[in-house]
PDB file of C-alpha atoms in Angstrom:
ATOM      1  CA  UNK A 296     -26.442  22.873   8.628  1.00  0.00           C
ATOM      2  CA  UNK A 297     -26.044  20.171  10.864  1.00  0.00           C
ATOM      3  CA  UNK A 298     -24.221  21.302  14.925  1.00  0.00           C
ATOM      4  CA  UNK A 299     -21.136  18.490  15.414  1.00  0.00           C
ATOM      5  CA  UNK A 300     -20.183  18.067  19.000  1.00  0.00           C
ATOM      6  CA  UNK A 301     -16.631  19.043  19.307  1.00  0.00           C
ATOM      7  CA  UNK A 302     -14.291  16.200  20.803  1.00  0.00           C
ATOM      8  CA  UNK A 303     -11.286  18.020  22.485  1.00  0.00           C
ATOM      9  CA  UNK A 304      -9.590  14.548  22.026  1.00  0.00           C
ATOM     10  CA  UNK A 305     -10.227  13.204  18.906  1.00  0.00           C
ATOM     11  CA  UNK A 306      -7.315  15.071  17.140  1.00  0.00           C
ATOM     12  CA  UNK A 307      -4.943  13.467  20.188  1.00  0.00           C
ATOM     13  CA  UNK A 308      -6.455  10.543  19.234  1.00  0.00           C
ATOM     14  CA  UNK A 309      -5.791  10.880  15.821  1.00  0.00           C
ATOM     15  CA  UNK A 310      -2.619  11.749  16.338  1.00  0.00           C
ATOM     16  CA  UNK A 311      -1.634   9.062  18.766  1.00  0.00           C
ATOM     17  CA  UNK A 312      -2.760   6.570  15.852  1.00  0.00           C
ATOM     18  CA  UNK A 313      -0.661   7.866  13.044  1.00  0.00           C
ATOM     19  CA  UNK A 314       2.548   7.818  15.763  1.00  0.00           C
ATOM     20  CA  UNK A 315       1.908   4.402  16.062  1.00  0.00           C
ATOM     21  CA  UNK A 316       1.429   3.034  12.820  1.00  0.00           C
ATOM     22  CA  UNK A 317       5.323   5.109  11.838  1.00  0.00           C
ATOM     23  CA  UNK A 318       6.467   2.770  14.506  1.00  0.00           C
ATOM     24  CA  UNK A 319       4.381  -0.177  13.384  1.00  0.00           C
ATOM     25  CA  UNK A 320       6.035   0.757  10.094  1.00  0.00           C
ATOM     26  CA  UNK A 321       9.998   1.853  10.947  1.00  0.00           C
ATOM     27  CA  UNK A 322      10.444  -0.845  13.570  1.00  0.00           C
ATOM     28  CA  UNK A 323       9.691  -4.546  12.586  1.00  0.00           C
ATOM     29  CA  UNK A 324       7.997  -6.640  15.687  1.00  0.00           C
ATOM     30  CA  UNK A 325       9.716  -9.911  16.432  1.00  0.00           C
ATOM     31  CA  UNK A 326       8.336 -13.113  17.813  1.00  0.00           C
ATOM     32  CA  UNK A 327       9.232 -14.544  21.237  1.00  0.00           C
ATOM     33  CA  UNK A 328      12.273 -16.723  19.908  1.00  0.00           C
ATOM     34  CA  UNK A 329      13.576 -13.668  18.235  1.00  0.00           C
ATOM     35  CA  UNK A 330      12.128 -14.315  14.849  1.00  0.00           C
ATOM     36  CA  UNK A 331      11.481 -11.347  13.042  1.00  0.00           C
ATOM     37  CA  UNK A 332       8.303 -10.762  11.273  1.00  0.00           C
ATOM     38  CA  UNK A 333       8.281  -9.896   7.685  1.00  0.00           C
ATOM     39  CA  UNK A 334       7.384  -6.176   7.005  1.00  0.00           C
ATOM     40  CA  UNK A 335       3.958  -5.661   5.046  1.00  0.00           C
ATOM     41  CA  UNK A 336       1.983  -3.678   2.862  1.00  0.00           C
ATOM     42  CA  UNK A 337      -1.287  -3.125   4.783  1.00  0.00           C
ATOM     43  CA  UNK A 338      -2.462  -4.216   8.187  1.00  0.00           C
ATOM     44  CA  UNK A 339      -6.413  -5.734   7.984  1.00  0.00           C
ATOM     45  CA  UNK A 340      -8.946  -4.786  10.467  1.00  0.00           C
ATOM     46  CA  UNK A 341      -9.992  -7.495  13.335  1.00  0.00           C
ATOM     47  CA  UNK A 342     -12.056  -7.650  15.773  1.00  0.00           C
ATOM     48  CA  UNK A 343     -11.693 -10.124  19.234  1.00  0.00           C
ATOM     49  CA  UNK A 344     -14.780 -11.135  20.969  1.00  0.00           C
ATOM     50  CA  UNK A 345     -15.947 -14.040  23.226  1.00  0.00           C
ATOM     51  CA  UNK A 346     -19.575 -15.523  23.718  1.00  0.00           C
ATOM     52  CA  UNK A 347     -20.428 -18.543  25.839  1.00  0.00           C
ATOM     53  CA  UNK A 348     -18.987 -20.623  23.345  1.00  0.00           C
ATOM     54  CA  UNK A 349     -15.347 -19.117  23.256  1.00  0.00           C
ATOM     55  CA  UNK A 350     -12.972 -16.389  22.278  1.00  0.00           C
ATOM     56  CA  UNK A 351     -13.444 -15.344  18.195  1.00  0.00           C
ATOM     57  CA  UNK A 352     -11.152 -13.408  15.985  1.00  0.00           C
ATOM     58  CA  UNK A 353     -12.951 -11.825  12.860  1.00  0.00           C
ATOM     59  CA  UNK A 354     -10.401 -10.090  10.297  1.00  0.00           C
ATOM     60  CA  UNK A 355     -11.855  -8.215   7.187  1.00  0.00           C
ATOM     61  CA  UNK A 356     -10.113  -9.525   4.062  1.00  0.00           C
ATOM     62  CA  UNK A 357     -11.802  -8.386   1.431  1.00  0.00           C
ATOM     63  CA  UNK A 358     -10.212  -9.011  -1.947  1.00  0.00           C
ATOM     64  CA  UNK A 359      -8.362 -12.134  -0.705  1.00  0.00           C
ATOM     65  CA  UNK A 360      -8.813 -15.723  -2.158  1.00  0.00           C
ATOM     66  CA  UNK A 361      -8.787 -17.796   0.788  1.00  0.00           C
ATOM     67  CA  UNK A 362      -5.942 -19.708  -0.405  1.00  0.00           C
ATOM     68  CA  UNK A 363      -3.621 -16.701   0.058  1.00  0.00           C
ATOM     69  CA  UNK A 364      -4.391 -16.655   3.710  1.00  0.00           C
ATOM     70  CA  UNK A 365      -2.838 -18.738   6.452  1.00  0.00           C
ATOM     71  CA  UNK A 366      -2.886 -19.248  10.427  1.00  0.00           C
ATOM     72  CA  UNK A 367      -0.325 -20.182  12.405  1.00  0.00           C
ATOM     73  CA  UNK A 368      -0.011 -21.255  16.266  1.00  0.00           C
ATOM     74  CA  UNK A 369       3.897 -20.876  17.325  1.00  0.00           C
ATOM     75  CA  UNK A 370       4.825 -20.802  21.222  1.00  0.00           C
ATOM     76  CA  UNK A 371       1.591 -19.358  22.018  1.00  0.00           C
ATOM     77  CA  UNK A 372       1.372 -16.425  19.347  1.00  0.00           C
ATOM     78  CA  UNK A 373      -1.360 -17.023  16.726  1.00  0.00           C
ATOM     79  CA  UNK A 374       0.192 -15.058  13.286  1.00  0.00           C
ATOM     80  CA  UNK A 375      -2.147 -14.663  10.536  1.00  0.00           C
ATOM     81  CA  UNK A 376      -0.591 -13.857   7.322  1.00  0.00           C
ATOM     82  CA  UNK A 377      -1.164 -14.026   3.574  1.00  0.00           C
ATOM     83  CA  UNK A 378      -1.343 -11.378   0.408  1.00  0.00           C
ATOM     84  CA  UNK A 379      -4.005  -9.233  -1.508  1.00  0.00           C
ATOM     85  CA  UNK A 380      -3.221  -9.375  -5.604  1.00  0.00           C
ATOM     86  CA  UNK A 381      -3.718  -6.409  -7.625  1.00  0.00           C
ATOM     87  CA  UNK A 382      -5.867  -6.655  -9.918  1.00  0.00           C
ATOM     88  CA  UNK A 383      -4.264  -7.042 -13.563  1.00  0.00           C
ATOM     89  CA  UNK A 384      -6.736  -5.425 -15.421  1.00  0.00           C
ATOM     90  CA  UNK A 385      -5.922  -1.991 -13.111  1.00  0.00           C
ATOM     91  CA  UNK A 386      -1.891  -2.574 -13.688  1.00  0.00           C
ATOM     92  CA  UNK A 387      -1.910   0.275 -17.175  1.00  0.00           C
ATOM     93  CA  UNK A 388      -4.766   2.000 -15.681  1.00  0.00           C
ATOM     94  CA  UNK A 389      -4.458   5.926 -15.002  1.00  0.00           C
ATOM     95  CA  UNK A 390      -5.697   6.663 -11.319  1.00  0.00           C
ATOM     96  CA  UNK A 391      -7.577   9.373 -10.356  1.00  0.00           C
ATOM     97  CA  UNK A 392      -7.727   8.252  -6.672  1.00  0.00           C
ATOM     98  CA  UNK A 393      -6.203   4.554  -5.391  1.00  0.00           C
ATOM     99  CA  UNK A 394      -6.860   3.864  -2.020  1.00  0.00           C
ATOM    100  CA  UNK A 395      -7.247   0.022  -1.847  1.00  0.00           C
ATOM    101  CA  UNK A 396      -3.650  -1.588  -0.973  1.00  0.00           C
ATOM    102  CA  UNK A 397      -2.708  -5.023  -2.071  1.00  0.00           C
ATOM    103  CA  UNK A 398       0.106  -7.001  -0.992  1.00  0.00           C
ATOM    104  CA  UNK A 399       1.655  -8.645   2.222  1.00  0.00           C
ATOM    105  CA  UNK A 400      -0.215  -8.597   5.250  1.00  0.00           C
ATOM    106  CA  UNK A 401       0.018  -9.874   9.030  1.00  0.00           C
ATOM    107  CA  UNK A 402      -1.531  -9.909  12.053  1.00  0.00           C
ATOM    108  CA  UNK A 403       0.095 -11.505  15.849  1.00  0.00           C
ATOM    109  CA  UNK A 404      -1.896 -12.170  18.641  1.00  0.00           C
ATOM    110  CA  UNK A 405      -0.934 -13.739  22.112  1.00  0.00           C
ATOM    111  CA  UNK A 406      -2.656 -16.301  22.831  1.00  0.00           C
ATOM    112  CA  UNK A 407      -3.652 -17.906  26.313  1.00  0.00           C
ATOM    113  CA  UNK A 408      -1.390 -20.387  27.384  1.00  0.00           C
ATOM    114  CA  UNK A 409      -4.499 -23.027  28.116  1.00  0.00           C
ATOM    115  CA  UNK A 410      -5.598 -22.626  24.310  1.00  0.00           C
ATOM    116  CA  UNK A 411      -5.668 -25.582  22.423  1.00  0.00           C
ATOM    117  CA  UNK A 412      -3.999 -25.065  19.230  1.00  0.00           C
ATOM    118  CA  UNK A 413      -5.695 -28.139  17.579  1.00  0.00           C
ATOM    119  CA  UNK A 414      -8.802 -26.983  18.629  1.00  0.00           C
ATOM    120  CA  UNK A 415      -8.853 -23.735  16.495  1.00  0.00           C
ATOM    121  CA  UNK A 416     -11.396 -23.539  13.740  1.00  0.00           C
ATOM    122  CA  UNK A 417     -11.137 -21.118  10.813  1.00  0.00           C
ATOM    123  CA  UNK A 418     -13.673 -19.995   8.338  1.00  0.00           C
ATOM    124  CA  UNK A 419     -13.586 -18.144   5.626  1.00  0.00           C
ATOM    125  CA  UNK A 420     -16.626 -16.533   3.825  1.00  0.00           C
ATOM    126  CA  UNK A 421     -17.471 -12.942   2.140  1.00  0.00           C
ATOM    127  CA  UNK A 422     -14.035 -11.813   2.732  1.00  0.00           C
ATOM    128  CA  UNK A 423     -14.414 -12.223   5.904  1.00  0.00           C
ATOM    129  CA  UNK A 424     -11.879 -15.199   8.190  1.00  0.00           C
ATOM    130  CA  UNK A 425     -13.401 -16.107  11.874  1.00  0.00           C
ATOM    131  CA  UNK A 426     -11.200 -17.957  13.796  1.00  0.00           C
ATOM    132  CA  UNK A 427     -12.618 -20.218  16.674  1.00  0.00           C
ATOM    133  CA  UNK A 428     -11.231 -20.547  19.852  1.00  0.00           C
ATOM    134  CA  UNK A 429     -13.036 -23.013  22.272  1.00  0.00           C
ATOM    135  CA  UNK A 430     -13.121 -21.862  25.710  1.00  0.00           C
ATOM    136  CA  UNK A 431     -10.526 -24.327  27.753  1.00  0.00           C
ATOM    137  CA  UNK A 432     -12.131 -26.485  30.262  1.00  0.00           C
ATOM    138  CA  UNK A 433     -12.108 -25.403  33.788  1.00  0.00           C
ATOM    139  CA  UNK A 434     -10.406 -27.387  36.178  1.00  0.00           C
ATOM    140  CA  UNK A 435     -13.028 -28.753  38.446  1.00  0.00           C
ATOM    141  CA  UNK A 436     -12.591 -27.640  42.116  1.00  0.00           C
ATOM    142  CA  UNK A 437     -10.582 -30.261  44.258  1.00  0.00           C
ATOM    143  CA  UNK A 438     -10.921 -30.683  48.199  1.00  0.00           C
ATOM    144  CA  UNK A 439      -7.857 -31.520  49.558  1.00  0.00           C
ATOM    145  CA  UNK A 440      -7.505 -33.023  53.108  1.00  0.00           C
ATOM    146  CA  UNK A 441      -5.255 -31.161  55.261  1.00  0.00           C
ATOM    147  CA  UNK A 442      -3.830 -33.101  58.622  1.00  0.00           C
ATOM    148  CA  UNK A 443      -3.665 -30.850  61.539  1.00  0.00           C
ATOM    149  CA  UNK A 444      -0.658 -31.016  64.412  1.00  0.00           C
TER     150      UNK A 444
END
């Protein structure tokens, strides 16, 4: 019998995630002109990351052609949106246990304001869509003269 360390947390943790996700749900998130987002059936996994080259979004999509997916740059916010068919072969099928969801999905993220939108690059392989953010250039340091009284 294997001992499991007991995390006094993990069921607040828990818990705090399934509040959120009935708010996610109940309350649709609008855009910063006031746009509302269009409710969905599942929300994909992503992860954000940055190396030397620049920032990276990675968002599992597994089951999705690549032509259902799209990304979008609007006043900053990066939206990534697109759909998961059901299979039609599974549509008179009698379920045991169904726990892959197909339909809508959507993702927002903020981006930074020195983020060239034309410079985002988007892959898609193995279910699997990285999106590319190079780094923006650093303003060099200027020396500015100052005249003292």
């Amino acid at each position: 019998m294997a001992i499991i360390k007991w995390d006094p947390f993990g069921d607040i943790a828990t818990l705090q995630d399934r509040i959120n996700k009935l708010f996610e749900d109940s309350f649709p998130q609008q855009l910063a002109d006031g746009e509302t987002l269009p409710s969905c059936a599942w929300t994909p996994h992503t992860d954000i990351y940055e190396n030397d080259r620049g920032f990276f979004v990675a968002v599992d999509l597994p089951g999705v052609k690549k032509e259902d997916v799209t990304v979008e740059v609007k006043n900053n916010v990066m939206t990534i949106s697109g759909k998961r068919s059901a299979d039609p072969a599974c549509q008179t099928t009698n379920y045991y246990r169904r726990e892959r969801i197909c339909g809508k999905f959507y993702r927002t993220f903020s981006l930074h304001a020195m983020i060239a939108p034309e410079d985002i690059k988007a892959t898609f392989k193995n279910g699997v869509l990285i999106i590319e953010m190079p780094r923006p250039a650093a303003d060099p340091p200027r020396q500015i003269s100052v005249d003292i009284e």
